[in-house]
């Protein structure tokens, strides 16, 4: 059960001839796969391709009608290995993941796949998480394509173009017996656009056919001497075949005038922003009528030497627009031109930045400098280009720089991971700071304020493994944090198994929130939800014990901060040898609310007795020291200014987005903070007994209150 | 650039200046920016335009600052425009900010420029973590944003869209859609906006009402929707027939003994003190205040609007109304308190309220209530104290409105009689006197320093550990002030020390300033 239902998006997958698809890029890609007659799809979720996995997971009926096998792979390596189904059989298959991180994990399988080559078309859809808003290290997938020799498609950010290139890409893969990668950047994946649909295509050859008629060919297996043959095949057969296909099918595009003194060569993905930059310079209109010749590489590997030569031969200079580093294309194109002794000068990273987003603004600067160096006449009278500098240099705006606070991502309201880190903070106060290895997932937000816990991340599921060096007797023990997602992705073996085998004394906290929450709440082995199409409810604790873990503690309510703290302390101090594994389990609040809220509201409407919990702060008890916030950071726990002349500092306040998770109270209690917090239980549809009890109590209480109030001095005189 | 190129009189290419309408929505994850984006795209498409939206979800959407970007333009004889995937500084027609500091951020990104940009921003605040964790007041200055908007925006539509949306039972996206319609930047009719919302179906009614309210708000420039009325403070008893004569006397005294500038603060202070204990305690408050005011006058405070007296009126009251178990129990059991919670929760007739307090009393708190002598004696018996603490020191979930627990709290809240003989009171009084002496000594020679020392009281707050940390900061600060008290700029250093102490809880900043002081003092 993902964060939300994708039922509506699934409907889009049913569209056929004559229909127009309107929606997100990644969903257009999903539809394109079905139009290309894929027999199987796999992958691992992660921005920006999560929705591809989510929609297919909800699209059972559509897939069953077509006879398409869909799998949520255990990790990217598993997904890549899945493609081996296309080695011997004419089956079209596709897998998807976040790149480069996913490609890193998958590259062993990919290298083997690329070496032996494929019979059926195979496509690897990589969500290139590069540039502003990216959550990972800044690298290029391009390198993987080159090292294993897989063709790399980089289509213009336009649904029509992307969909067409996917269909062509499968043909290319089959024609050249080589896996093909489709690179789509974050914004293109989440871009709203449209394209004219075709009917979905049933795979000509199905997985079932393949199973019933097994084939093998030792020459396709990576083992000497075949391995050496594969390399020769790549060079002598597959590469030329691919280049011929790309040329004949015009996968790369020429735009603008046929001839010109200068021209621009670009990755397809850069096209829209290049056009906008040219428009600012008065060299194109909004519809792409450019006065500068453009060569748009929808295929960035291999480079089609004849096309490059043809484009450059009559030009004084060309600009290469290639995002990220190193500048592989610039180098390749230089080689092409030098070998043919074509004199066009090659510009690129000399006028454009080596790294970072190529926004329209960045490209504007680069293209302008390129033209000033090579063909200034094109710049004409230089129409005014947009420029925010005057505003940004204004004193009033300068002043603002000091004022606007950073707003880093954080744990959601009611997140079950918050109390875990609150407990770790409390332990830190008692036993001092420890070396903590963090991992990938929501829990990584612990490295940010207010918790500031966690020293390193070494990749998904590798938090525990990254403490493995700290395996010596010392006054302190290392702590590793890992999510349930990371645990099943590889952490069970690389982390826990590794620690058991090497008798690691450290502490290993497994944060189990029933989903891979950071990627949108997909189910995994240990999800508690019953999922008809998957086998869930497999216990993490059993797995840990099964692999040899002895000291294992299961906490079934992470919100019990006191217990969490004590368990951590025990783990850090116990005499027992070997890894101390703590499995802290509570459901992801985002998903829980989505599930429970409607149920509760319905129950209340139907007159069922329901107790709704919410937390509050007594503002006259709160002294405004904000210690509670420093142990929480919950979005619903904020501050407010009182209109009381005697108060300098704002007091804590809880807004109506509070879901009553209990963290505030638990922390206040465990950390001996202050008595300002209260939990308010509102009983909806109370029973007669409820009402009677409350009436009696309030009668007495009211009397006592009136009695005391009568004795108070009447303060009206001071009002 | 070679200069002959400048003299070239080539015209700019024809259509070049005609660009799509660009809209940037800056928001925090979970604010419904995605919904608003889809509405705008739908709106444009309904008019046969080509619309493209992009966003960068992933981690940014977990409560972090995020941005949605839309470009739209009609096709030209069947040809689609080529639309950009991110906003270009200086080239955005509309920026919509779902929070005030995010509006500021959009200005810093250069998205708002005077030649082009209509800025639609909600001026409500959702505080960033950095603003919330400061031990003092870390709230960013919204005035700076207002100032920047003045110079950056071509047109500005600024009001509390959030309050308006809540008032109409919807979310901010609907209000922003209405403001966009009213802004008239897009050449689309009001009805065509409404069609988009209605087509959604679910929750459409509230959205439409919110849309219309926002639309009218922009058109008519009506006043902001008042934020939900502050529930009345706890503890105001029903006024009896005749106001308390003793208290009336105190008020009269206050008026004649204290200077005009200090009256408001003194009145508030007296109220707090009497409410904390009794009228006699109020008398003590005024007595002390009187002597402090005397010192103020001798120091020539008249020329300084008696700043010393005013500060004294404020911080003396806070010092005298320290947070002990009696006060907490009393506040929790007052009638007004339950009333306040019920209003906050917007409870209706059919529902019942029960509250649970999270209390963790330690032996220290208990000792605080004991008579000073006995308390000290007990303090000298560590083993006995430890034994008792093990019985007391435990987290307790207190069901406030269940009879047994209420009675318990009620009794504790009624222990005022013991308070002035209690150990806590003795400690607090001693501490108070030392502080006031330091201030009075200073004010004669360095008036502002005296005021600053009074204001250092602000450092003492919180309960248990937090409280002791506050106290130690307070003592450190006063000790450090002693080092510089003879200097001209002593007051500035005192202020620096106090501000540093309020910056972080660990007190690193404070220690830093103290180190600096030690280098020259």
XYZ file of C-alpha atoms in Angstrom, chain B residues 70-281:
212
model
C 4.505 26.121 -14.578
C 4.789 27.553 -18.094
C 1.817 27.978 -20.419
C 1.316 29.436 -23.902
C -1.117 28.982 -26.776
C 0.139 26.869 -29.677
C 1.031 28.721 -32.913
C -0.700 27.240 -35.945
C -0.453 23.745 -34.484
C 3.124 24.106 -33.216
C 3.786 23.511 -29.534
C 5.943 26.041 -27.689
C 9.202 24.734 -26.199
C 8.804 25.214 -22.452
C 11.544 25.525 -19.863
C 11.816 23.169 -16.897
C 12.884 25.656 -14.250
C 12.255 29.320 -13.503
C 14.798 31.857 -14.763
C 15.647 34.676 -12.335
C 14.189 37.903 -13.687
C 11.753 36.105 -15.983
C 8.823 34.979 -13.814
C 5.355 36.483 -14.225
C 3.736 35.177 -11.053
C 5.276 33.915 -7.821
C 2.915 32.359 -5.311
C 4.309 31.846 -1.825
C 2.390 29.682 0.647
C 4.334 31.100 3.600
C 5.905 34.464 4.325
C 9.555 33.464 4.719
C 9.224 31.362 1.553
C 8.186 34.572 -0.191
C 11.458 36.004 1.107
C 13.338 32.976 -0.193
C 11.803 33.410 -3.667
C 13.072 37.001 -3.697
C 16.562 35.796 -2.760
C 16.384 33.350 -5.684
C 15.793 36.330 -7.971
C 12.362 35.060 -9.013
C 10.654 38.332 -8.086
C 11.622 41.363 -10.194
C 9.988 44.799 -10.487
C 9.630 44.752 -14.266
C 7.600 41.567 -14.410
C 6.541 39.751 -11.280
C 3.212 39.690 -9.485
C 3.862 38.298 -6.008
C 0.963 36.542 -4.300
C 2.048 35.612 -0.784
C 0.425 34.539 2.438
C 1.874 36.554 5.306
C 1.276 33.831 7.889
C 4.319 32.191 9.436
C 5.228 28.561 9.795
C 8.406 28.648 11.827
C 11.518 26.849 10.623
C 13.285 24.514 13.030
C 16.104 27.017 13.493
C 13.603 29.585 14.738
C 12.008 27.151 17.162
C 15.008 25.617 18.926
C 16.568 28.870 20.185
C 16.288 29.015 23.987
C 15.281 32.660 23.583
C 13.276 34.288 20.808
C 14.612 32.988 17.480
C 11.694 34.114 15.316
C 12.882 35.754 12.078
C 11.960 39.365 11.371
C 9.062 39.437 8.918
C 9.615 43.156 8.452
C 12.678 42.409 6.350
C 10.543 40.411 3.927
C 7.974 43.189 3.699
C 10.785 45.617 2.948
C 12.241 43.405 0.227
C 8.828 42.830 -1.365
C 8.490 46.587 -1.637
C 11.536 46.827 -3.907
C 11.253 43.482 -5.730
C 7.633 42.966 -6.760
C 5.849 44.679 -9.638
C 2.490 43.995 -7.986
C 2.010 42.496 -4.546
C -0.981 40.642 -3.153
C -0.111 39.944 0.472
C -2.526 38.734 3.134
C -3.144 35.752 5.382
C -4.388 33.277 2.771
C -3.985 30.472 5.285
C -6.372 31.972 7.865
C -8.839 32.718 5.101
C -8.682 29.131 3.855
C -9.112 27.688 7.366
C -12.016 30.057 8.037
C -13.758 28.551 4.998
C -12.916 24.962 5.898
C -10.419 24.451 3.104
C -6.664 24.590 2.448
C -4.368 27.363 1.254
C -4.174 26.118 -2.347
C -7.819 27.071 -2.948
C -7.216 30.550 -1.528
C -4.140 31.021 -3.713
C -6.074 29.939 -6.800
C -8.649 32.614 -5.980
C -5.965 35.255 -5.492
C -4.420 34.253 -8.829
C -7.771 34.691 -10.562
C -8.218 38.113 -8.976
C -4.677 39.158 -9.898
C -5.781 39.018 -13.543
C -2.352 38.070 -14.898
C -3.805 35.140 -16.838
C -6.337 36.078 -19.524
C -8.942 33.663 -18.181
C -12.382 34.363 -16.706
C -13.262 33.844 -13.049
C -15.763 31.149 -14.015
C -13.172 29.133 -15.895
C -11.176 28.912 -12.641
C -14.269 27.708 -10.788
C -14.947 25.089 -13.464
C -11.534 23.587 -12.744
C -12.237 23.301 -9.015
C -15.759 21.941 -9.501
C -14.470 19.274 -11.893
C -12.438 17.841 -9.006
C -15.639 17.000 -7.154
C -14.226 15.904 -3.790
C -14.159 18.805 -1.302
C -15.125 21.144 -4.138
C -17.705 23.087 -2.119
C -15.279 24.300 0.543
C -12.666 24.988 -2.143
C -15.109 27.104 -4.143
C -16.096 29.137 -1.054
C -12.448 29.687 -0.215
C -11.686 30.627 -3.808
C -14.489 33.189 -3.853
C -13.511 34.625 -0.467
C -9.905 35.063 -1.609
C -11.011 36.526 -4.931
C -13.214 39.118 -3.219
C -10.526 39.809 -0.633
C -8.123 40.806 -3.406
C -10.699 42.751 -5.393
C -12.093 44.692 -2.446
C -8.914 44.726 -0.352
C -11.073 43.892 2.678
C -9.465 43.389 6.076
C -7.799 40.101 6.964
C -9.854 37.298 8.407
C -9.229 37.625 12.130
C -7.191 34.713 13.476
C -9.266 32.448 15.738
C -9.955 34.512 18.901
C -7.473 33.878 21.739
C -9.315 31.797 24.354
C -9.484 33.747 27.591
C -6.545 33.263 29.949
C -6.889 30.695 32.703
C -7.523 31.733 36.275
C -9.686 34.819 35.954
C -12.215 34.205 38.715
C -15.816 35.402 38.384
C -15.769 38.982 39.666
C -17.409 39.130 43.115
C -19.884 41.878 44.019
C -17.275 44.143 45.625
C -13.658 44.341 44.383
C -11.070 43.341 47.010
C -10.453 46.470 49.202
C -6.858 45.537 50.102
C -6.043 45.082 46.442
C -7.700 48.388 45.583
C -5.413 49.999 48.168
C -2.379 48.408 46.469
C -3.477 49.753 43.094
C -3.809 53.241 44.568
C -0.324 52.894 46.105
C 1.106 51.715 42.797
C -0.274 54.794 41.055
C 1.244 57.315 43.461
C 4.591 55.588 44.139
C 5.630 54.688 40.615
C 6.400 56.873 37.573
C 4.044 56.907 34.586
C 6.334 54.913 32.210
C 6.480 51.952 34.611
C 2.783 51.791 35.470
C 1.595 49.341 32.803
C 4.365 46.896 33.582
C 3.936 47.327 37.328
C 0.194 46.688 37.067
C 0.800 43.493 35.109
C 3.501 42.526 37.578
C 1.345 43.139 40.625
C -1.454 41.111 39.050
C 0.858 38.184 38.393
C 2.363 38.286 41.887
C -0.975 38.476 43.703
C -2.387 35.745 41.491
C 0.661 33.628 42.351
C 0.366 34.035 46.135
C -1.796 36.666 47.841
C -2.297 40.372 48.453
C 0.418 40.446 51.132
C 2.873 39.141 48.522
